[in-house]
Amino acid sequence: MGRLIVVSNRVATPTETKGSAGGLAVGVFGALKDAGGVWFGWSGDVVSETVANAGPMLVEDGPVTFATVGLTRKDYDQYYRGFSNATLWPVFHYRNDLARYERDEYAGYRRVNAWLAHKLMKLIHPDDNIWVHDYHLIPFAEALRAEGVRNRIGFFLHIPFPAPQVLQTIPPHDELVRSLSCYDLLGFQTSNDQQAFHDYIAREAHGKVSMRAANEEHGDVEAYGRKLRTGVYRIGVFPDEIAAQAARYESRQHVLDLKQSLEGRKLIMSVDRLDYSKGLVERFHAFEQLLETTPEWRGKVTLVQIAPPTRSDVASYKLIREELEREAGRINGRYSGLDYTPIRYLSQQYDRWKLMSLFRESQVGYVTPLHDGMNLVAKEYVAAQNPDDPGVLVLSIFAGAAAELTGALLVNPHDAASMSEALERALSMPLDERRARYQTNMAALRRNDLGVWRDSFLRDLAAVPQAR
Ligand code: ADQ
């Protein structure tokens, strides 16, 4: 069996794959350890042209090689900050209003993909399988093919795939989909995303799409003179590991401090990267509505929002941060008392296990993105609960996770009144119903954990005939 090569915009450090840094890093590293191979991508550093061209830097860890390159300032600006995060990210999250298109940034995006592919070339063996991750790397397979690579190459999109009419707002949309068709297997988070891709193929690219009868979530596509497969692979977590860690951290000082500071008030927890797709402002407004319409809850419930800034050199991220700070201040100004602050908005990064123990302490997990590929926070919230006294998940219908977590209270994040009713219902829910909902959700998490996601994608990739 061949080795595995994982390609992603950022590469976890060897330490991150062992600690608490993130489920995904641990999950992908597990597959790399089993098959042996290479994890290749950007180091996260902006460097001089000489240093960039000298890479990749190789770090060996048992059977796995971590191979990273730095990016020059121009490459970072055009490929990462520009086309990836100021064009693709907003449009794929249906925020065309926040997207901009600059022809030179798109050229930079393709140039960096080609350069990265060239850098990887000497590390590839003929029978390796290559697994590329996410929207930064759409043209990566095309670039490898241009270098003569005939290995199997799969791609997993972590974010939503937009409906054709939305995708068409990006001027080179046809080139992007043409590039995607150079992969052998395309994986999506939900069947909606897969459907949107198929719609584009059928209507805009005049290609052919057929679903396998035995499994409706696997498609065969013929387009742009190529054949490829598509599938739905719902990313998950390792729920029992999270449960164990959350319980272990329960009596640590940070949890005791939080409990003491709440003085018996109920706790609603929200954790996100600070991003306009996560629906933070809408969430604050619905919480405000709860305090407005149900005065009994004033002074009795606290919302803790943890949201460290990300991509803060992209203009739209500065704006969302300012808006959020303003709204938290306004709502707190309205409803605070001498010993009560309704919203605690914390913009620092927290250790993952610490977060899980805070989830366990709370009565409500409040996860309401406007659009989200999956949303692992929702899954982590469920997994971290105490089975004897679980909290309730209030979840947006626009998170990929909503299709699986049917025990959550599902809400439309654009409807503040119904979100505030869902909060009220969650805060008052009897223990029997909370337990039943928790069990439904936990069963879904165990059925489809991170290992299932990873193994089913890699199994399907290995089944693709090579060099088609
Ligand atoms: P993200 O947009 O980053 O990921 P999400 O899935 O919610 O969104 O979180 C990924 C990880 O980051 C989780 O393990 C979470 O605990 C951690 N995280 C989030 N906020 C944090 C915080 N404030 N402090 C510390 N850790 C935090 C993208 C897509 C998602 C998709 C994932 C995985 O946007 O839709 O679920 O990839 O495919």
Coordinates of C-alpha atoms and ligand atoms in Angstrom, one line a residue:
M1 CA 0.0 0.0 0.0
G2 CA 1.3 3.5 -0.8
R3 CA 2.0 6.2 1.7
L4 CA -0.3 9.2 2.4
I5 CA 0.6 12.8 1.5
V6 CA -1.6 15.4 3.2
V7 CA -1.5 18.9 1.8
S8 CA -3.2 21.8 3.7
N9 CA -2.7 25.5 3.8
R10 CA -1.3 25.3 7.4
V11 CA 0.6 22.3 8.7
A12 CA 0.2 21.4 12.4
T13 CA 3.5 21.1 14.3
P14 CA 4.5 17.7 15.6
T15 CA 3.6 18.9 19.1
E16 CA 0.2 20.0 18.1
T17 CA -0.6 16.5 16.7
K18 CA -0.1 15.1 20.2
G19 CA -1.6 17.7 22.5
S20 CA -5.0 19.3 22.8
A21 CA -4.6 21.7 19.9
G22 CA -7.3 20.5 17.6
G23 CA -9.2 17.3 16.8
L24 CA -8.5 17.6 13.1
A25 CA -4.7 17.7 13.5
V26 CA -4.8 14.7 15.7
G27 CA -7.2 12.9 13.3
V28 CA -5.2 13.5 10.1
F29 CA -1.9 12.7 11.9
G30 CA -3.4 9.3 12.9
A31 CA -3.8 8.4 9.3
L32 CA -0.3 9.6 8.4
K33 CA 1.2 7.6 11.2
D34 CA -0.6 4.4 10.0
A35 CA 0.4 4.8 6.3
G36 CA 3.6 6.8 6.7
G37 CA 4.0 9.8 4.6
V38 CA 4.3 13.6 4.4
W39 CA 2.3 16.6 5.7
F40 CA 3.0 19.5 3.4
G41 CA 2.0 23.2 3.4
W42 CA 2.7 26.7 4.6
S43 CA 4.7 27.1 7.8
G44 CA 2.7 30.2 8.7
D45 CA 5.8 32.4 8.3
V46 CA 6.2 35.4 5.9
V47 CA 9.8 35.2 4.7
S48 CA 12.2 36.6 2.1
E49 CA 12.2 35.2 -1.4
T50 CA 15.6 33.5 -0.8
V51 CA 14.2 31.7 2.3
A52 CA 11.0 30.7 0.6
N53 CA 12.8 29.2 -2.3
A54 CA 15.2 27.3 -0.1
G55 CA 12.3 25.2 1.4
P56 CA 10.6 22.9 2.1
M57 CA 12.0 22.5 5.6
L58 CA 11.7 18.9 6.7
V59 CA 11.0 17.6 10.3
E60 CA 10.8 13.9 10.8
D61 CA 8.6 12.3 13.4
G62 CA 8.7 8.5 13.1
P63 CA 7.1 7.5 9.8
V64 CA 5.8 11.1 9.2
T65 CA 7.7 14.0 7.5
F66 CA 6.4 17.5 8.2
A67 CA 7.4 19.6 5.2
T68 CA 6.8 23.3 5.3
V69 CA 7.6 26.4 3.2
G70 CA 7.4 30.1 4.1
L71 CA 5.6 32.6 1.9
T72 CA 6.9 35.9 0.6
R73 CA 4.9 39.0 1.6
K74 CA 3.5 39.3 -2.0
D75 CA 2.4 35.7 -2.0
Y76 CA 0.8 36.0 1.4
D77 CA -1.1 39.1 0.3
Q78 CA -2.4 37.7 -2.9
Y79 CA -2.9 34.0 -2.2
Y80 CA -3.9 34.0 1.5
R81 CA -5.1 37.4 2.6
G82 CA -6.5 38.3 -0.9
F83 CA -8.1 35.6 -3.1
S84 CA -8.5 32.9 -0.4
N85 CA -9.8 35.1 2.4
A86 CA -11.3 38.2 0.8
T87 CA -12.9 36.4 -2.2
L88 CA -13.4 32.7 -1.8
W89 CA -14.2 32.6 1.9
P90 CA -17.0 35.3 1.8
V91 CA -18.6 34.0 -1.4
F92 CA -18.5 30.4 -0.3
H93 CA -20.3 31.6 2.9
Y94 CA -22.9 33.5 0.8
R95 CA -21.5 36.9 1.8
N96 CA -20.9 38.3 -1.7
D97 CA -21.5 41.7 -0.1
L98 CA -18.2 41.4 1.7
A99 CA -16.2 39.8 -1.2
R100 CA -13.9 41.6 -3.5
Y101 CA -12.3 40.4 -6.7
E102 CA -8.8 41.5 -7.8
R103 CA -7.4 40.0 -10.9
D104 CA -3.8 40.1 -9.6
E105 CA -4.8 38.4 -6.4
Y106 CA -6.3 35.6 -8.4
A107 CA -3.2 35.3 -10.5
G108 CA -1.2 35.2 -7.2
Y109 CA -3.4 32.4 -5.9
R110 CA -2.8 30.3 -9.0
R111 CA 0.9 31.1 -9.0
V112 CA 1.3 30.1 -5.3
N113 CA -0.6 26.9 -5.9
A114 CA 1.7 26.0 -8.8
W115 CA 4.8 26.9 -6.8
L116 CA 3.6 24.8 -3.8
A117 CA 2.9 21.9 -6.2
H118 CA 6.4 22.2 -7.7
K119 CA 7.9 22.2 -4.1
L120 CA 6.1 19.0 -3.2
M121 CA 7.1 17.2 -6.4
K122 CA 10.4 15.7 -5.1
L123 CA 8.7 14.3 -2.0
I124 CA 6.1 12.2 -3.9
H125 CA 6.5 8.5 -4.6
P126 CA 4.7 6.9 -7.5
D127 CA 2.2 5.0 -5.4
D128 CA 1.4 7.6 -2.8
N129 CA -2.2 8.9 -2.3
I130 CA -2.5 12.6 -2.0
W131 CA -5.2 14.3 0.2
V132 CA -5.5 18.0 -0.3
H133 CA -7.6 20.2 2.1
D134 CA -9.7 23.2 1.6
Y135 CA -10.4 26.3 -0.4
H136 CA -6.8 27.7 -0.5
L137 CA -5.8 24.8 -2.7
I138 CA -8.5 24.4 -5.4
P139 CA -6.0 24.5 -8.3
F140 CA -3.4 22.2 -6.5
A141 CA -4.2 19.0 -8.4
E142 CA -4.2 20.8 -11.7
A143 CA -0.8 22.1 -10.9
L144 CA 0.5 18.7 -9.9
R145 CA -1.0 17.2 -13.1
A146 CA 0.9 19.8 -15.1
E147 CA 4.1 18.6 -13.5
G148 CA 3.3 15.1 -14.7
V149 CA 1.9 13.6 -11.4
R150 CA -0.4 10.6 -12.0
N151 CA -1.1 9.6 -8.4
R152 CA -4.6 9.6 -7.0
I153 CA -5.4 13.0 -5.6
G154 CA -8.4 13.7 -3.4
F155 CA -9.8 17.0 -2.1
F156 CA -11.9 17.8 0.9
L157 CA -13.7 21.1 1.2
H158 CA -14.2 22.1 4.8
I159 CA -16.5 25.0 4.1
P160 CA -19.8 25.2 2.2
F161 CA -19.9 24.9 -1.6
P162 CA -22.2 27.7 -2.8
A163 CA -25.2 27.5 -5.2
P164 CA -24.1 28.1 -8.8
Q165 CA -25.6 31.6 -9.0
V166 CA -23.6 32.6 -6.0
L167 CA -20.4 31.0 -7.2
Q168 CA -20.8 32.8 -10.5
T169 CA -20.2 36.1 -8.7
I170 CA -16.5 35.2 -8.7
P171 CA -15.4 36.1 -12.3
P172 CA -13.1 33.0 -12.9
H173 CA -15.8 30.6 -11.5
D174 CA -15.4 28.4 -14.5
E175 CA -11.7 28.0 -14.1
L176 CA -12.1 27.1 -10.5
V177 CA -14.6 24.3 -11.2
R178 CA -12.4 23.1 -14.1
S179 CA -9.5 23.0 -11.6
L180 CA -11.6 21.0 -9.1
S181 CA -12.4 18.5 -11.8
C182 CA -8.6 17.6 -11.9
Y183 CA -9.1 15.8 -8.6
D184 CA -10.1 12.1 -8.6
L185 CA -12.3 12.4 -5.5
L186 CA -14.1 15.5 -4.1
G187 CA -15.4 15.3 -0.6
F188 CA -18.0 17.7 0.8
Q189 CA -19.3 18.2 4.4
T190 CA -23.1 17.8 3.5
S191 CA -25.3 16.6 0.7
N192 CA -26.3 20.2 0.1
D193 CA -22.7 21.1 -0.8
Q194 CA -22.3 18.1 -3.0
Q195 CA -25.6 19.0 -4.7
A196 CA -24.5 22.6 -5.4
F197 CA -21.4 21.3 -7.0
H198 CA -23.4 18.8 -9.1
D199 CA -25.8 21.6 -10.1
Y200 CA -22.9 23.7 -11.4
I201 CA -21.5 20.7 -13.4
A202 CA -24.9 19.9 -14.9
R203 CA -26.1 23.4 -15.7
E204 CA -23.0 25.5 -16.3
A205 CA -20.3 23.0 -17.3
H206 CA -22.8 20.9 -19.3
G207 CA -21.2 17.8 -17.7
K208 CA -22.8 14.5 -16.6
V209 CA -23.6 13.6 -13.0
S210 CA -24.9 10.2 -11.9
M211 CA -25.5 9.1 -8.3
R212 CA -24.6 5.5 -7.4
A213 CA -27.8 3.6 -6.8
A214 CA -26.5 1.7 -3.8
N215 CA -25.4 4.9 -2.0
E216 CA -27.0 8.2 -2.9
E217 CA -24.2 10.2 -1.4
H218 CA -21.6 9.1 -3.9
G219 CA -21.6 10.6 -7.4
D220 CA -19.8 10.1 -10.7
V221 CA -19.1 13.2 -12.6
E222 CA -17.9 13.6 -16.2
A223 CA -16.9 17.2 -17.1
Y224 CA -14.1 19.1 -18.9
G225 CA -12.9 15.8 -20.4
R226 CA -12.3 14.2 -17.1
K227 CA -14.0 11.6 -14.8
L228 CA -14.1 12.1 -11.1
R229 CA -16.1 11.0 -8.0
T230 CA -17.8 13.0 -5.3
G231 CA -18.9 12.0 -1.9
V232 CA -20.3 13.3 1.4
Y233 CA -17.9 12.9 4.4
R234 CA -19.2 14.5 7.5
I235 CA -16.3 15.5 9.7
G236 CA -16.6 14.5 13.3
V237 CA -14.8 14.5 16.7
F238 CA -13.7 11.7 19.0
P239 CA -16.6 12.1 21.5
D240 CA -15.5 9.8 24.2
E241 CA -12.1 11.3 24.4
I242 CA -13.7 14.8 24.8
A243 CA -16.1 13.5 27.4
A244 CA -13.2 12.0 29.4
Q245 CA -11.1 15.2 29.2
A246 CA -14.0 17.5 30.1
A247 CA -14.8 15.4 33.2
R248 CA -11.1 15.4 34.1
Y249 CA -10.8 19.2 34.0
E250 CA -14.1 19.7 35.8
S251 CA -12.6 20.4 39.2
R252 CA -9.7 22.6 37.9
Q253 CA -9.4 26.1 39.3
H254 CA -10.7 28.0 36.1
V255 CA -14.0 26.1 36.3
L256 CA -14.3 26.7 40.1
D257 CA -13.6 30.4 39.5
L258 CA -16.2 30.6 36.8
K259 CA -18.8 28.9 38.9
Q260 CA -18.1 31.2 41.8
S261 CA -18.4 34.3 39.6
L262 CA -21.7 33.2 38.3
E263 CA -23.3 33.1 41.8
G264 CA -25.8 30.5 40.8
R265 CA -26.8 32.1 37.5
K266 CA -27.4 29.9 34.4
L267 CA -24.7 29.9 31.8
I268 CA -25.0 30.1 28.0
M269 CA -21.7 29.3 26.3
S270 CA -20.6 30.3 22.8
V271 CA -17.1 29.7 21.3
D272 CA -16.0 30.7 17.8
R273 CA -13.2 32.1 15.8
L274 CA -14.2 35.8 15.3
D275 CA -15.7 35.6 11.9
Y276 CA -18.7 37.2 10.2
S277 CA -20.0 33.8 9.1
K278 CA -20.5 32.7 12.7
G279 CA -23.5 35.0 13.3
L280 CA -22.2 36.6 16.5
V281 CA -24.1 39.9 16.2
E282 CA -27.4 38.2 15.5
R283 CA -26.8 35.9 18.5
F284 CA -26.2 38.9 20.8
H285 CA -29.4 40.5 19.5
A286 CA -31.5 37.3 20.2
F287 CA -30.0 37.2 23.7
E288 CA -30.9 40.8 24.2
Q289 CA -34.5 39.9 23.1
L290 CA -34.6 37.2 25.8
L291 CA -33.8 39.8 28.5
E292 CA -36.2 42.3 26.9
T293 CA -39.2 40.0 26.6
T294 CA -38.6 37.8 29.7
P295 CA -37.7 40.1 32.5
E296 CA -37.5 37.1 34.9
W297 CA -34.2 36.1 33.3
R298 CA -32.6 39.5 33.9
G299 CA -29.8 38.9 36.4
K300 CA -30.3 35.2 36.2
V301 CA -28.5 34.2 33.1
T302 CA -25.0 35.0 31.6
L303 CA -23.8 34.6 28.1
V304 CA -20.1 33.9 27.8
Q305 CA -18.8 34.5 24.3
I306 CA -15.2 33.4 23.6
A307 CA -14.1 34.7 20.2
P308 CA -10.4 35.4 19.6
P309 CA -9.7 37.5 16.5
T310 CA -8.6 35.8 13.3
R311 CA -7.4 37.2 9.9
S312 CA -7.3 40.6 11.5
D313 CA -5.5 42.1 8.5
V314 CA -8.5 41.5 6.3
A315 CA -10.7 44.6 6.4
S316 CA -14.1 42.9 7.0
Y317 CA -12.7 41.2 10.1
K318 CA -11.9 44.6 11.7
L319 CA -15.4 45.7 11.1
I320 CA -17.1 42.7 12.6
R321 CA -14.9 43.0 15.7
E322 CA -15.8 46.7 16.1
E323 CA -19.5 45.9 15.7
L324 CA -19.4 43.1 18.2
E325 CA -17.6 45.1 20.8
R326 CA -20.1 48.0 20.3
E327 CA -23.2 45.7 20.6
A328 CA -21.8 43.8 23.7
G329 CA -21.2 47.2 25.3
R330 CA -24.7 48.5 24.4
I331 CA -26.5 45.4 25.7
N332 CA -24.5 45.3 28.8
G333 CA -25.1 49.1 29.3
R334 CA -28.9 48.3 29.2
Y335 CA -29.1 45.3 31.4
S336 CA -26.1 45.2 33.8
G337 CA -26.5 45.7 37.5
L338 CA -23.9 46.4 40.2
D339 CA -23.1 42.7 40.4
Y340 CA -24.4 41.5 37.0
T341 CA -23.0 41.7 33.4
P342 CA -25.2 39.8 30.9
I343 CA -22.6 39.3 28.2
R344 CA -19.0 38.4 29.0
Y345 CA -17.2 38.8 25.7
L346 CA -13.6 37.3 25.8
S347 CA -11.3 37.7 22.9
Q348 CA -8.5 35.5 24.0
Q349 CA -7.6 32.0 22.8
Y350 CA -8.3 29.2 25.3
D351 CA -6.8 25.8 25.6
R352 CA -9.1 23.2 24.0
W353 CA -9.6 21.0 27.2
K354 CA -10.3 24.2 29.2
L355 CA -13.1 25.0 26.7
M356 CA -14.5 21.5 27.0
S357 CA -14.8 21.8 30.8
L358 CA -16.5 25.2 30.4
F359 CA -19.0 23.6 28.0
R360 CA -19.7 21.0 30.6
E361 CA -20.4 23.6 33.2
S362 CA -23.0 25.4 31.1
Q363 CA -26.7 24.9 30.7
V364 CA -26.9 25.9 27.0
G365 CA -24.5 25.7 24.0
Y366 CA -25.4 28.6 21.7
V367 CA -24.0 27.8 18.2
T368 CA -25.7 29.9 15.5
P369 CA -23.6 30.5 12.4
L370 CA -25.2 32.1 9.3
H371 CA -23.3 29.5 7.2
D372 CA -20.8 26.9 8.3
G373 CA -19.3 23.8 6.6
M374 CA -19.8 21.6 9.7
N375 CA -19.1 23.5 12.9
L376 CA -17.1 21.3 15.2
V377 CA -17.8 23.4 18.3
A378 CA -21.4 22.1 18.2
K379 CA -20.2 18.6 18.2
E380 CA -17.6 19.3 21.0
Y381 CA -20.3 20.9 23.1
V382 CA -22.5 17.8 23.0
A383 CA -19.5 15.5 23.7
A384 CA -18.4 17.5 26.7
Q385 CA -21.7 17.3 28.6
N386 CA -22.2 15.4 31.8
P387 CA -24.6 12.5 30.8
D388 CA -26.5 12.8 34.1
D389 CA -27.1 16.5 33.8
P390 CA -26.5 17.6 30.2
G391 CA -26.8 21.0 28.8
V392 CA -28.9 21.8 25.7
L393 CA -27.5 22.7 22.2
V394 CA -29.2 25.5 20.4
L395 CA -28.0 25.1 16.8
S396 CA -28.4 27.0 13.6
I397 CA -30.0 25.2 10.7
F398 CA -27.2 26.6 8.5
A399 CA -24.4 24.6 10.3
G400 CA -23.5 21.4 8.5
A401 CA -23.8 19.7 11.9
A402 CA -27.6 20.4 12.0
A403 CA -28.2 17.4 9.7
E404 CA -26.8 15.0 12.3
L405 CA -27.5 16.6 15.7
T406 CA -31.3 16.2 15.6
G407 CA -31.5 16.4 19.4
A408 CA -30.5 20.0 19.2
L409 CA -33.0 22.9 19.3
L410 CA -32.6 24.0 15.7
V411 CA -33.0 27.8 15.0
N412 CA -32.9 30.2 12.1
P413 CA -30.2 32.8 13.0
H414 CA -32.0 35.5 11.1
D415 CA -35.0 35.2 13.4
A416 CA -34.2 36.8 16.7
A417 CA -37.6 36.2 18.2
S418 CA -37.5 32.4 17.6
M419 CA -33.9 32.2 18.8
S420 CA -34.8 33.9 22.0
E421 CA -37.7 31.5 22.5
A422 CA -35.3 28.6 21.9
L423 CA -33.0 30.0 24.6
E424 CA -35.9 30.3 27.0
R425 CA -36.9 26.7 26.2
A426 CA -33.4 25.4 26.6
L427 CA -32.9 27.2 29.9
S428 CA -36.1 25.7 31.3
M429 CA -36.0 22.2 29.8
P430 CA -36.7 19.3 32.2
L431 CA -33.9 16.8 32.9
D432 CA -35.7 13.9 31.1
E433 CA -35.9 15.8 27.8
R434 CA -32.3 17.1 28.2
R435 CA -31.1 13.5 28.7
A436 CA -33.0 12.2 25.7
R437 CA -31.8 14.9 23.4
Y438 CA -28.2 14.4 24.6
Q439 CA -28.4 10.7 24.0
T440 CA -29.7 11.2 20.4
N441 CA -26.9 13.6 19.7
M442 CA -24.2 11.5 21.3
A443 CA -25.3 8.4 19.4
A444 CA -24.9 10.4 16.1
L445 CA -21.4 11.6 17.2
R446 CA -20.3 8.0 18.0
R447 CA -21.7 6.7 14.7
N448 CA -19.8 9.1 12.7
D449 CA -16.7 10.1 14.5
L450 CA -13.5 11.7 13.2
G451 CA -12.0 8.3 12.4
V452 CA -15.0 7.3 10.3
W453 CA -14.7 10.6 8.3
R454 CA -11.0 10.1 7.7
D455 CA -11.1 6.3 6.9
S456 CA -14.1 6.5 4.6
F457 CA -12.5 9.3 2.6
L458 CA -9.2 7.5 2.3
R459 CA -10.9 4.2 1.5
D460 CA -12.8 5.8 -1.4
L461 CA -9.7 7.6 -2.6
A462 CA -7.8 4.3 -2.7
A463 CA -10.6 2.7 -4.7
V464 CA -10.3 5.2 -7.5
P465 CA -8.5 3.6 -10.5
Q466 CA -5.1 5.3 -10.8
A467 CA -4.0 7.5 -13.7
R468 CA -7.3 7.9 -15.4
Ligands
ADQ1 P1 -13.7 26.7 11.7 O1 -14.4 27.8 10.9 O2 -12.5 27.1 12.4 O3 -13.4 25.5 10.8 P2 -15.2 25.0 13.8 O4 -15.5 23.8 13.1 O5 -16.3 25.5 14.6 O6 -14.8 26.2 12.7 O7 -13.9 24.9 14.7 C1 -12.8 24.2 14.4 C2 -11.9 24.0 15.7 O8 -11.5 25.2 16.3 C3 -12.7 23.3 16.8 O9 -12.0 22.2 17.3 C4 -12.9 24.4 17.9 O10 -12.9 23.9 19.2 C5 -11.7 25.3 17.7 N1 -12.1 26.6 18.1 C6 -13.1 27.4 17.6 N2 -13.1 28.6 18.3 C7 -12.1 28.5 19.2 C8 -11.7 29.4 20.3 N3 -12.3 30.6 20.5 N4 -10.7 29.0 21.0 C9 -10.1 27.8 20.9 N5 -10.4 26.9 19.9 C10 -11.5 27.3 19.1 C11 -13.6 25.1 9.4 C12 -15.0 25.2 8.9 C13 -16.0 24.5 9.7 C14 -15.6 23.0 9.8 C15 -14.1 22.9 10.2 C16 -13.6 21.4 10.1 O11 -15.4 26.6 8.8 O12 -17.3 24.6 9.2 O13 -16.4 22.3 10.8 O14 -13.3 23.7 9.3 O15 -13.9 20.9 8.9

